[in-house]
PDB file of C-alpha atoms in Angstrom:
ATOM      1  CA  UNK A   1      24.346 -19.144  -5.609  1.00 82.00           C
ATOM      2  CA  UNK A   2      21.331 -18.599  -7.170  1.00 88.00           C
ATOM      3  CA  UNK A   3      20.567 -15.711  -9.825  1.00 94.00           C
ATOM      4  CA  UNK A   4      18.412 -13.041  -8.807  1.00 97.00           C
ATOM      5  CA  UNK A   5      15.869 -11.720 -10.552  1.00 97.00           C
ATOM      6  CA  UNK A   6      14.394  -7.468 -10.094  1.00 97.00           C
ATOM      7  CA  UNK A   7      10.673  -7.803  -9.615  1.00 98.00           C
ATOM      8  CA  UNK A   8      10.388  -4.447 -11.673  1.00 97.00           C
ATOM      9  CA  UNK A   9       7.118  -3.126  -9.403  1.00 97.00           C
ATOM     10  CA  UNK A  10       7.558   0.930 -11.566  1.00 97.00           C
ATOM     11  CA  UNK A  11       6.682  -1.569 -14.823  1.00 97.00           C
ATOM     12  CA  UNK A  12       4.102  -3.454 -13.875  1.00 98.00           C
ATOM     13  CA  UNK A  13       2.298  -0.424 -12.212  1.00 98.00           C
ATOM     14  CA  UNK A  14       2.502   2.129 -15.631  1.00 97.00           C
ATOM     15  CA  UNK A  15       1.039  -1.332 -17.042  1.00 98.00           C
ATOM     16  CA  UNK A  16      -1.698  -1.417 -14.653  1.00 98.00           C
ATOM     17  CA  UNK A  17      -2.135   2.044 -14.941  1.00 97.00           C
ATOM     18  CA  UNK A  18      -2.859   2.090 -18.745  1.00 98.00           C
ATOM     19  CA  UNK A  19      -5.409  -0.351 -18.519  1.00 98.00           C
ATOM     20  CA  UNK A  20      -6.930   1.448 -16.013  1.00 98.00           C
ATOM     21  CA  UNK A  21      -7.385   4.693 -17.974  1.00 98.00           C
ATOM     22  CA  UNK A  22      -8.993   1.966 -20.661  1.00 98.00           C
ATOM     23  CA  UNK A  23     -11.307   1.299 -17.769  1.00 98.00           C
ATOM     24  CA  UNK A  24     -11.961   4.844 -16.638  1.00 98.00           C
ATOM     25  CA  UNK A  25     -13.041   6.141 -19.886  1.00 98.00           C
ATOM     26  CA  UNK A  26     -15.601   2.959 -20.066  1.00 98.00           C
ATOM     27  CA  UNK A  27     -17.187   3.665 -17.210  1.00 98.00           C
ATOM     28  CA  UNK A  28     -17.314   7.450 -17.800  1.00 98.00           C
ATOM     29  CA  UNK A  29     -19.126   6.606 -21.728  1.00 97.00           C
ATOM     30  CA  UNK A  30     -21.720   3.921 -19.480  1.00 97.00           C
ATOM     31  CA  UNK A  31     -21.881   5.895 -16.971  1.00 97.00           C
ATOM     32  CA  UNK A  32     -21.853   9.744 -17.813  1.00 96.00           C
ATOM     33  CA  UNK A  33     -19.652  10.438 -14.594  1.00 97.00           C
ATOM     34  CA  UNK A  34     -15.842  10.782 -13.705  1.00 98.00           C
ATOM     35  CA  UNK A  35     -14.321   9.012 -10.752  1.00 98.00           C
ATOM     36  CA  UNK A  36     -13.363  11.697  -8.367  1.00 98.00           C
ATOM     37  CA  UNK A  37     -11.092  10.841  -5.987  1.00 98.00           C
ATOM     38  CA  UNK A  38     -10.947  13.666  -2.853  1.00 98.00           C
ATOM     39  CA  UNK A  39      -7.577  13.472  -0.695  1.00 97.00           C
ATOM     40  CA  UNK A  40      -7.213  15.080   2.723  1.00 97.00           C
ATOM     41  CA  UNK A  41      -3.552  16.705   3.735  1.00 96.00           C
ATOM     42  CA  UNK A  42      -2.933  18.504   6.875  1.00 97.00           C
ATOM     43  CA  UNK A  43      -0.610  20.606   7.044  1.00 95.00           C
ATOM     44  CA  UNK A  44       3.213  20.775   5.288  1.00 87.00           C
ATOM     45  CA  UNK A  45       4.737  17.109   6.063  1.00 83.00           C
ATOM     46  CA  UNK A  46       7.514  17.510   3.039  1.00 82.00           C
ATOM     47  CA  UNK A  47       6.959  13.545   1.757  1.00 81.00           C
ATOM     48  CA  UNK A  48       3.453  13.884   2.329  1.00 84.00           C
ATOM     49  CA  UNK A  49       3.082  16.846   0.085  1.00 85.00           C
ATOM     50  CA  UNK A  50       5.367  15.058  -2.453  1.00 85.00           C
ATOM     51  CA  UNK A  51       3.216  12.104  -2.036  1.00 85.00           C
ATOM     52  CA  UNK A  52       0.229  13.816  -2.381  1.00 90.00           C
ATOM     53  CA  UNK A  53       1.242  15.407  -5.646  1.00 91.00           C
ATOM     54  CA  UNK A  54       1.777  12.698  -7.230  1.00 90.00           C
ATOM     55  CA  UNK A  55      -1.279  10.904  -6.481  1.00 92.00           C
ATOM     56  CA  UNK A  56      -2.778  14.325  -8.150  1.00 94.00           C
ATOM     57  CA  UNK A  57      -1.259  13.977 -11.268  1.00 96.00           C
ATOM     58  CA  UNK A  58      -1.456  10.090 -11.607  1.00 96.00           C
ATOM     59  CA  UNK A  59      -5.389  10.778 -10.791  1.00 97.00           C
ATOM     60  CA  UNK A  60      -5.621  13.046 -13.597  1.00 97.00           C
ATOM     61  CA  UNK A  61      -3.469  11.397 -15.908  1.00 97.00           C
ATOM     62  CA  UNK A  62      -5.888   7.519 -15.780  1.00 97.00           C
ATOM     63  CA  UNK A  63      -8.639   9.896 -16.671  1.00 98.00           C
ATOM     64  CA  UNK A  64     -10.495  10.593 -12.779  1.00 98.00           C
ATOM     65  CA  UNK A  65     -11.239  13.962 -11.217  1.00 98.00           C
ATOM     66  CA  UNK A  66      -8.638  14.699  -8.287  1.00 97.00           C
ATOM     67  CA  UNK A  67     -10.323  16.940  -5.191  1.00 97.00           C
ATOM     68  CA  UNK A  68      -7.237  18.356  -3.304  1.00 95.00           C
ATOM     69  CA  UNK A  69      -8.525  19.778  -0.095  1.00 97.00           C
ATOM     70  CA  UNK A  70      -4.976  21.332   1.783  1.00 96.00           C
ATOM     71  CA  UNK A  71      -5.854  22.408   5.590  1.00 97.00           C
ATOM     72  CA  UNK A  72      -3.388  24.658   7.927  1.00 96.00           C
ATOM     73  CA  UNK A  73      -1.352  22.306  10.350  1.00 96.00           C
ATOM     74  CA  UNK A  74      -3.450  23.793  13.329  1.00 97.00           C
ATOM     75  CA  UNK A  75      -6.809  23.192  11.908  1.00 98.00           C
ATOM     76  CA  UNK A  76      -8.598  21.559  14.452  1.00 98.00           C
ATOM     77  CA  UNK A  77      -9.845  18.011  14.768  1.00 98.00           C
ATOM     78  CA  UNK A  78     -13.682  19.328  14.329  1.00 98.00           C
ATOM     79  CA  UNK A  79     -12.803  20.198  10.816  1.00 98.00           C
ATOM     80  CA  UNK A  80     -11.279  17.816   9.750  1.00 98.00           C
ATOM     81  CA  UNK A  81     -14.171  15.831  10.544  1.00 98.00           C
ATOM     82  CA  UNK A  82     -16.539  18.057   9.291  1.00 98.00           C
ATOM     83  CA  UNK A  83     -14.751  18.180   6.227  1.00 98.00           C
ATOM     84  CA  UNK A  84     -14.831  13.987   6.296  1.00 98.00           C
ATOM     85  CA  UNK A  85     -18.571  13.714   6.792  1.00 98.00           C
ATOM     86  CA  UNK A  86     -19.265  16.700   3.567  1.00 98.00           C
ATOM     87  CA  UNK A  87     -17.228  14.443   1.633  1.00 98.00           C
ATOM     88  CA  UNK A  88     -18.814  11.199   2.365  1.00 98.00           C
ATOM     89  CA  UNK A  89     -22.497  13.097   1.689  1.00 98.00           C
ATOM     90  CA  UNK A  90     -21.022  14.716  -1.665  1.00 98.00           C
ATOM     91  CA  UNK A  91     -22.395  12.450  -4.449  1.00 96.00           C
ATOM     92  CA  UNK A  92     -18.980  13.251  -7.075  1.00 97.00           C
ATOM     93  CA  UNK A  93     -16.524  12.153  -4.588  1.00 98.00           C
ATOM     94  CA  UNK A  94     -16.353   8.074  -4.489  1.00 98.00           C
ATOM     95  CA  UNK A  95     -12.762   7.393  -2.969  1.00 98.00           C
ATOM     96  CA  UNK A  96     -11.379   9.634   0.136  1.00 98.00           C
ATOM     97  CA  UNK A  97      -8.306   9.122   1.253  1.00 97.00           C
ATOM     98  CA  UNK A  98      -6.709  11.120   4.463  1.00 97.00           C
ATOM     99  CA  UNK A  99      -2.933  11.567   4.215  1.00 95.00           C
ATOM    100  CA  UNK A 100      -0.822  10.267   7.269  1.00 92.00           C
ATOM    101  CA  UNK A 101       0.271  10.935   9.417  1.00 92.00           C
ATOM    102  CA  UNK A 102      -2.108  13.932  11.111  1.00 95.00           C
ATOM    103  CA  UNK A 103      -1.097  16.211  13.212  1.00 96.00           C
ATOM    104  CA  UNK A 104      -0.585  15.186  16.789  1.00 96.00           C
ATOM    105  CA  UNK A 105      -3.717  16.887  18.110  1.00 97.00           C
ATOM    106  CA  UNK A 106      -6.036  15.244  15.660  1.00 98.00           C
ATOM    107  CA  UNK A 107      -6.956  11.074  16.867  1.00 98.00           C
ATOM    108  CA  UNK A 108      -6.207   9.479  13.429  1.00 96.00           C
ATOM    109  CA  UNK A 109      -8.378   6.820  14.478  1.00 96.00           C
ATOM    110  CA  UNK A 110     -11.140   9.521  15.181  1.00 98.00           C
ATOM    111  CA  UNK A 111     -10.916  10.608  11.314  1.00 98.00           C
ATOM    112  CA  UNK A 112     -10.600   7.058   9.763  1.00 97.00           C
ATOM    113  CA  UNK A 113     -13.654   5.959  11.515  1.00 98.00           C
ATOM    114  CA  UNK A 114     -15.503   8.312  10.445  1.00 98.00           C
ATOM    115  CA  UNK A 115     -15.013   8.142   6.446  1.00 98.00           C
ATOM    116  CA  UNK A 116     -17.999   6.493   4.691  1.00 98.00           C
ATOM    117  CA  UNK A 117     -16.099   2.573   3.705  1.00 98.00           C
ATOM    118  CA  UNK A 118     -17.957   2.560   0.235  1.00 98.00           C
ATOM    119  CA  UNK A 119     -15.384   5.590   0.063  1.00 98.00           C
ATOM    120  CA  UNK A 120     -12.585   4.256   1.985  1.00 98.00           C
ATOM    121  CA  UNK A 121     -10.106   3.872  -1.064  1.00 98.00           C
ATOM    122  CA  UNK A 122      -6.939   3.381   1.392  1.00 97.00           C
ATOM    123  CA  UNK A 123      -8.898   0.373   2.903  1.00 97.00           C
ATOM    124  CA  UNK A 124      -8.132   1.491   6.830  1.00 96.00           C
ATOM    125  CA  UNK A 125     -11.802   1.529   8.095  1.00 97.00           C
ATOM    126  CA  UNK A 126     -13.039  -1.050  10.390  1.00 97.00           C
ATOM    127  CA  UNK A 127     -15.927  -2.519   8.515  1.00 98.00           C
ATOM    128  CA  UNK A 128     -13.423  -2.786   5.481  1.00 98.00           C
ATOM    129  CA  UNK A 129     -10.615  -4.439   7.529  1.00 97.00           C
ATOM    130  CA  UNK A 130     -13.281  -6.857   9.484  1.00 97.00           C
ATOM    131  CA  UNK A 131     -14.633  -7.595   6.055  1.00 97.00           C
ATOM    132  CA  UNK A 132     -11.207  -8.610   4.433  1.00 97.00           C
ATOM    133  CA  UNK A 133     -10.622 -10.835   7.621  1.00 96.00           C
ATOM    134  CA  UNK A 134     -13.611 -12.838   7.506  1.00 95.00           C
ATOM    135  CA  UNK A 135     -13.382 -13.158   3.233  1.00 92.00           C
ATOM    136  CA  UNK A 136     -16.181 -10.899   2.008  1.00 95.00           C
ATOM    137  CA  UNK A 137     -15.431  -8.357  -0.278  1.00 93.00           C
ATOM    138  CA  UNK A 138     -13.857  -5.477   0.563  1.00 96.00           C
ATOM    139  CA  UNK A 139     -11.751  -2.073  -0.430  1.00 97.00           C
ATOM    140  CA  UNK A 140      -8.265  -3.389   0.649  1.00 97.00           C
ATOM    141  CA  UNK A 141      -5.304  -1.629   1.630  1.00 97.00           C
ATOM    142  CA  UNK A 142      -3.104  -0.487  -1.422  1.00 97.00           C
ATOM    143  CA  UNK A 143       0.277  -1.685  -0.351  1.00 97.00           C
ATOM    144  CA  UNK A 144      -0.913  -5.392   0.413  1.00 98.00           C
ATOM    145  CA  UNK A 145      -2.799  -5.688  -2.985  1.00 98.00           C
ATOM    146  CA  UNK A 146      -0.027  -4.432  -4.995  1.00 98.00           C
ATOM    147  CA  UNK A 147       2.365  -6.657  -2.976  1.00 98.00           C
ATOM    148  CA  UNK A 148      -0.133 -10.187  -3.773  1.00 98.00           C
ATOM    149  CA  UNK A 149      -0.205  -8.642  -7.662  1.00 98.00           C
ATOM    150  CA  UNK A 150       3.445  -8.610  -8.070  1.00 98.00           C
ATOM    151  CA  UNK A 151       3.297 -12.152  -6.599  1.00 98.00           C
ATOM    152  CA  UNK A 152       1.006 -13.492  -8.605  1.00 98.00           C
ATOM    153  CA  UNK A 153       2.615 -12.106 -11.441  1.00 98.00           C
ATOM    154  CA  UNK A 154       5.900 -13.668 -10.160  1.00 97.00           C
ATOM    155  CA  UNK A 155       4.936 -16.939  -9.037  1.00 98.00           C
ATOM    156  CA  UNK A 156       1.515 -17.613 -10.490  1.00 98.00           C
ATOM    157  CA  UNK A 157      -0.551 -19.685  -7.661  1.00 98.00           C
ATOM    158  CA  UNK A 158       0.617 -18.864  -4.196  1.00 98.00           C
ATOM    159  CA  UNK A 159      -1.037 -21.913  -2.771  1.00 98.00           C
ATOM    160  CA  UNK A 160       0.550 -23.810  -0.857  1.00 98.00           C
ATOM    161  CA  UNK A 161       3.615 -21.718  -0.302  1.00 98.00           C
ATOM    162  CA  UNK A 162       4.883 -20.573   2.926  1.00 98.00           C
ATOM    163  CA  UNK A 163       5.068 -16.881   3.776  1.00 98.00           C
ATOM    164  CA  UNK A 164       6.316 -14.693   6.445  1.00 98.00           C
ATOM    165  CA  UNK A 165       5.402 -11.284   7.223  1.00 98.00           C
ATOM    166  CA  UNK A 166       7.944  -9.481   9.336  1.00 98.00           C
ATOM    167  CA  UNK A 167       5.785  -6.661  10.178  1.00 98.00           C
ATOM    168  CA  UNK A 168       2.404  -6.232  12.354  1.00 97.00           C
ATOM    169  CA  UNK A 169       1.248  -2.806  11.178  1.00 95.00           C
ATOM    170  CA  UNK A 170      -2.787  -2.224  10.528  1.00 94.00           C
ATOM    171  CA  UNK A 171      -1.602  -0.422   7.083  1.00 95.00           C
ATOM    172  CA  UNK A 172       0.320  -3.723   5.494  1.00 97.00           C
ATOM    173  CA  UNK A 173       1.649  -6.476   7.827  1.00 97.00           C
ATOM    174  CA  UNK A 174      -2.158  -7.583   8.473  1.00 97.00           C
ATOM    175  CA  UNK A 175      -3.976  -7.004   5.767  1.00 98.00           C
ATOM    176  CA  UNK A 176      -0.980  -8.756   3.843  1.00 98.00           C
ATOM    177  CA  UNK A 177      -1.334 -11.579   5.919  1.00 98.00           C
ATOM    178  CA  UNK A 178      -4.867 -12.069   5.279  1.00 98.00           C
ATOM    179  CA  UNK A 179      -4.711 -11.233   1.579  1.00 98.00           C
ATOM    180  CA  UNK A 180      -2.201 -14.369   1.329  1.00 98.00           C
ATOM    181  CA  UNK A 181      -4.406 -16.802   3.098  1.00 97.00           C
ATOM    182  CA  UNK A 182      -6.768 -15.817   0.152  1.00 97.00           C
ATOM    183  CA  UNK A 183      -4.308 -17.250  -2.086  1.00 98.00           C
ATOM    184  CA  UNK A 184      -3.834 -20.292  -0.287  1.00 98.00           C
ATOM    185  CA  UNK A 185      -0.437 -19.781   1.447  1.00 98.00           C
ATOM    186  CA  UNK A 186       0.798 -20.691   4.596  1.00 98.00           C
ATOM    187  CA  UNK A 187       0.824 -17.163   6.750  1.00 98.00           C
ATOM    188  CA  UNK A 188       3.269 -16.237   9.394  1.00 98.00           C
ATOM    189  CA  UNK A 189       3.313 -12.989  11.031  1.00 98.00           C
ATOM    190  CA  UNK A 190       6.506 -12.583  12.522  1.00 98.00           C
ATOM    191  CA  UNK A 191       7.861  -9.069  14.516  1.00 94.00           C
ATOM    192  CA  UNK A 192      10.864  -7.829  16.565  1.00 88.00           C
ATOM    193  CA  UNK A 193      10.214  -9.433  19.048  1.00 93.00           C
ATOM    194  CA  UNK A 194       9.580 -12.880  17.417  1.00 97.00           C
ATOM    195  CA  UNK A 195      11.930 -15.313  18.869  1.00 97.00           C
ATOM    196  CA  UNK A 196      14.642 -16.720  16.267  1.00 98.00           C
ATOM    197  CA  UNK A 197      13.562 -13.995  13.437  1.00 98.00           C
ATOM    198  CA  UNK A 198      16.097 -15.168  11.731  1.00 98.00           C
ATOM    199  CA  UNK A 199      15.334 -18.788  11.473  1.00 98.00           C
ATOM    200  CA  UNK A 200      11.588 -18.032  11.273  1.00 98.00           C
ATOM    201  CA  UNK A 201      12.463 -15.860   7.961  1.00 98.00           C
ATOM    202  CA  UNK A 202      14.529 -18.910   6.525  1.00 98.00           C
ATOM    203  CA  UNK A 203      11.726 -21.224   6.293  1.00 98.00           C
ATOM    204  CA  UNK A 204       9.704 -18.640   3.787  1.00 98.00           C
ATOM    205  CA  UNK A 205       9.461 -19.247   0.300  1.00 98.00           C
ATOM    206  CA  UNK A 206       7.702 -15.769  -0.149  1.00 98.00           C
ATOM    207  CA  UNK A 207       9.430 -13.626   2.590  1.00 98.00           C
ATOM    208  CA  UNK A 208       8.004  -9.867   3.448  1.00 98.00           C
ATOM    209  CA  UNK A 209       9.975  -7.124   4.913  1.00 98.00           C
ATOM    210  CA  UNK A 210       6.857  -4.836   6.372  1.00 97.00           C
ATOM    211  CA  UNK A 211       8.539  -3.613   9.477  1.00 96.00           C
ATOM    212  CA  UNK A 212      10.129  -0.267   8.670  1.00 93.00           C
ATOM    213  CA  UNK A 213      13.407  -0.943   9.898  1.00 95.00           C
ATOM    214  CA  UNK A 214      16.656  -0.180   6.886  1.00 95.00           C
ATOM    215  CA  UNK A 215      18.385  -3.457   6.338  1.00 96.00           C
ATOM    216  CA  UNK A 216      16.794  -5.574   9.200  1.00 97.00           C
ATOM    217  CA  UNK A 217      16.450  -8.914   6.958  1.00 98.00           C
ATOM    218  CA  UNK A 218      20.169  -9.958   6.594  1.00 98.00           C
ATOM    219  CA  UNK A 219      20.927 -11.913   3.656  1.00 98.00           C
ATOM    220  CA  UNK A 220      21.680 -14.844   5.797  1.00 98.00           C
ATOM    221  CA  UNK A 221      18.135 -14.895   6.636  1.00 98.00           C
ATOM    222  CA  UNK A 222      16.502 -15.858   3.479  1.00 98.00           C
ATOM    223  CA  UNK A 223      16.082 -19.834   2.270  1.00 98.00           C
ATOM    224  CA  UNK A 224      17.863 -19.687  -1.237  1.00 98.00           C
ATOM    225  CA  UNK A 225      15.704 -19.069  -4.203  1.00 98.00           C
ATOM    226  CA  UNK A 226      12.932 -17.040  -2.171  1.00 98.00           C
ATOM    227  CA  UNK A 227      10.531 -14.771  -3.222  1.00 98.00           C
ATOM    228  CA  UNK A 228      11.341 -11.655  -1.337  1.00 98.00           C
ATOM    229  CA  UNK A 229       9.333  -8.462  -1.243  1.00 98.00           C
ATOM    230  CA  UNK A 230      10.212  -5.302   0.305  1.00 98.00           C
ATOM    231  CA  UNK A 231       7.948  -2.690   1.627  1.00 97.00           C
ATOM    232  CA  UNK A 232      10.250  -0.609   3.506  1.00 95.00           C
ATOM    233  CA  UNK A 233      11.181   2.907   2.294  1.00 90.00           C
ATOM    234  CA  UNK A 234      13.885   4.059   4.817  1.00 89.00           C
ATOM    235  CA  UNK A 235      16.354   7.142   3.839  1.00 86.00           C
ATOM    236  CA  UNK A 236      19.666   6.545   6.002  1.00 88.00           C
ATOM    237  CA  UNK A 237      22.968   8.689   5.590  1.00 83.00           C
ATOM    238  CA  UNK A 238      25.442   7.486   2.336  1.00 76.00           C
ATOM    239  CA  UNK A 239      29.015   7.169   2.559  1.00 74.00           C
ATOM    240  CA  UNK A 240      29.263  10.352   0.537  1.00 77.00           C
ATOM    241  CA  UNK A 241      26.856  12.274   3.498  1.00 75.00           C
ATOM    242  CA  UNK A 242      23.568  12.692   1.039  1.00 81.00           C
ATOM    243  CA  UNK A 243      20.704  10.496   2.162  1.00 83.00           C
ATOM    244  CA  UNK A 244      19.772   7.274  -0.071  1.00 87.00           C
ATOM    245  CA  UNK A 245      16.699   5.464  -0.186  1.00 89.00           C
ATOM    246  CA  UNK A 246      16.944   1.895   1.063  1.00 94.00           C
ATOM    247  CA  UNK A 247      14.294  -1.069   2.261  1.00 96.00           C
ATOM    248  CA  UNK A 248      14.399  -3.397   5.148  1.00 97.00           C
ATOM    249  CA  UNK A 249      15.987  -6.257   3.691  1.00 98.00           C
ATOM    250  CA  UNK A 250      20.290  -5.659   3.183  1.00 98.00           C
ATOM    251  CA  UNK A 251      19.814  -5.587  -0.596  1.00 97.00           C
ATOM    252  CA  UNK A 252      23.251  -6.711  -1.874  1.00 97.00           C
ATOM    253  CA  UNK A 253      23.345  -9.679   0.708  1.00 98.00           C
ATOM    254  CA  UNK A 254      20.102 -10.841  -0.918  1.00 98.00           C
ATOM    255  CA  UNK A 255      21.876 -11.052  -4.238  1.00 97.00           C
ATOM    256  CA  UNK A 256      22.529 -14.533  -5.445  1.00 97.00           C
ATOM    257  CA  UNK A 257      20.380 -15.946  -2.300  1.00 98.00           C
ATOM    258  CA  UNK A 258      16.871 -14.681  -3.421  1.00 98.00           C
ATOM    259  CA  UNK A 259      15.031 -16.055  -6.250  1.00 98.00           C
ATOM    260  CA  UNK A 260      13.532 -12.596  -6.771  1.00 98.00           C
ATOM    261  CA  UNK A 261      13.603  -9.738  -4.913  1.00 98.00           C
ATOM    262  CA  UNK A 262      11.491  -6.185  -5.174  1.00 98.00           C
ATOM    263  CA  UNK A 263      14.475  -3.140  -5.893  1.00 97.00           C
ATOM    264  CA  UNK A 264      13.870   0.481  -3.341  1.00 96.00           C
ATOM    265  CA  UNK A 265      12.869   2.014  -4.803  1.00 93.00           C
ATOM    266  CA  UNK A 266      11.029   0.763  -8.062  1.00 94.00           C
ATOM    267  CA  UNK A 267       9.663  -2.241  -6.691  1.00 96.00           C
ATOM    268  CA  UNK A 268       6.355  -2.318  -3.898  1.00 97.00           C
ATOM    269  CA  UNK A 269       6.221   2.034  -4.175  1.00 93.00           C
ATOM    270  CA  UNK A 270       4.690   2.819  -7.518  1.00 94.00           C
ATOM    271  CA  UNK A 271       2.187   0.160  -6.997  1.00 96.00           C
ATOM    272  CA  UNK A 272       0.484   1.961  -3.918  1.00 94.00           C
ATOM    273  CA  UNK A 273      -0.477   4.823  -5.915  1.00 94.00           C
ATOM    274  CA  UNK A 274      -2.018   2.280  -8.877  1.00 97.00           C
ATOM    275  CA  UNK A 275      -4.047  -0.056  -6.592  1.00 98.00           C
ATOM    276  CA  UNK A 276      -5.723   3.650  -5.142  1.00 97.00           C
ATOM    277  CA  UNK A 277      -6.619   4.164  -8.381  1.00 98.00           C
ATOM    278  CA  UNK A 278      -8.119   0.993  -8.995  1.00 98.00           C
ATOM    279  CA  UNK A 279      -9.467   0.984  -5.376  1.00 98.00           C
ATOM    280  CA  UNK A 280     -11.399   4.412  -7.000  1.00 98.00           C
ATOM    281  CA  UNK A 281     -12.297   2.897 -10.058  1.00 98.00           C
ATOM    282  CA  UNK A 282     -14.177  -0.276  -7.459  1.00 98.00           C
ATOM    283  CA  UNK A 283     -15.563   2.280  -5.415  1.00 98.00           C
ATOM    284  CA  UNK A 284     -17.479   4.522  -8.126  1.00 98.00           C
ATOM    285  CA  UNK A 285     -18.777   1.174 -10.381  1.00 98.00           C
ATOM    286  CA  UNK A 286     -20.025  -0.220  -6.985  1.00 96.00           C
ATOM    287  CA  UNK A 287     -21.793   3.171  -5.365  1.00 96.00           C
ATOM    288  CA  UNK A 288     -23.380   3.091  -9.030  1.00 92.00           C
ATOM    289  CA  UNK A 289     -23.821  -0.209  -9.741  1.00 87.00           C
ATOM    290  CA  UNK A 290     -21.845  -0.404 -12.807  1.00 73.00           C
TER     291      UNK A 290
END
């Protein structure tokens, strides 16, 4: 048994965030202009709007000018797109950021592609996803950089150190990956259908769960005194009927097996909305050259 320590991700991001206001209000007295960060929801998706709203206020709040632009669930793809490309052309907006998921009529891919990536805070477009692959700089997915921050801040160098991502996804599982061969470690990505998961996840000294499944990683299947970080948000049914929030690794079985471990929530969450504002705050010094 090994004692297991709460990587306290809601901490580290209000951290983060103060410096960042620091930050905003520098560039705004060198610069003479806010940060204005324009987000994209279609139609009424409940978390999305929740989501959404709190990206709003946290914009506000570090100092930046949030653009809410809220379009009808039928609005058609044309639009959207239209909407995208007056964005990208509109000299006060430097991050955009479409909410997902889209309605199923409009080609997500379709939209993504066509947001400017000096703008592309969420770090999904093409160029900025080839860029991060081959090492050049690049706006990153927010979820991977606030996962490598926490485990920096955690483990200090991660060179050297063996990591599996369980999880394939364009929106973390990659990106992760290639954000931790930055640091130096020793990258798998594993999946479902990765033979022996379960002995593949023991060799890990950092081990991800990325793969939106609640309680996939058994506690059996991490090497004692891991670093484990979980990325899942899943809401299953309690054993009083109300829903509860939990990730994909079995929580409790990771106590006293894990080194340190990430809570859901409180751990990888709050940090998505922090690295988009720093992702914003990149954006505007570099389409300025600040």
């Amino acid at each position: 048994m090994v004692e297991t320590r709460l990587i306290d991700g809601k901490a580290f991001a209000e951290a983060m965030r103060a410096r960042l206001k620091d930050e905003v209000a520098a560039f705004v007295s060198e610069t003479g202009m806010t940060p204005g960060l324009a987000v994209v929801l279609v139609g009424e998706d409940p978390a999305s709007s929740v989501y959404v709203r709190n990206k709003g206020r946290q914009t506000v709040e570090a100092g930046m000018a949030s653009l809410e632009h809220k379009l009808p669930a039928d609005t058609p793809q044309d639009e959207v797109l239209a909407l995208v490309r007056a964005l990208n052309a509109d000299s006060s907006v430097h991050g955009i950021l479409v909410q997902l998921p889209l309605p199923a009529h409009i080609d997500a891919q379709a939209v993504l592609a066509t947001i400017d990536p000096a703008k592309d805070v969420d770090g999904f477009h093409v160029v900025n996803a080839g860029r991060l692959a081959v090492g050049l700089d690049a706006l990153v997915p927010c979820t991977p950089l606030g996962c490598v921050m926490l485990l920096k801040d955690a483990l200090g160098s991660l060179a050297g150190l063996e990591a599996v991502v369980v999880g394939r996804s364009n929106i973390v599982g990659k990106p992760l990956a290639q954000l931790l061969l930055r640091e130096d470690a020793t990258v798998t990505i594993a999946h479902s259908r990765t033979r022996d998961l379960p002995g593949v996840c023991r060799r890990a000294d950092i081990l991800i769960g990325a793969v939106g499944r609640p309680e996939m990683i058994r506690g059996d299947w991490i090497k004692p005194g891991a670093t484990v970080i979980d990325v899942g948000i899943n809401r299953v049914a309690g054993a009083d009927g109300k829903g509860r929030l939990v990730g994909d690794v079995a929580f409790e079985e990771a106590q006293g097996i894990a080194g340190a471990i990430t809570p859901v929530p409180g751990g990888v969450g709050p940090m998505t909305i922090a690295c988009l504002l720093a992702n914003t705050l990149t954006a505007a010094r570099r389409q300025v050259g600040a």
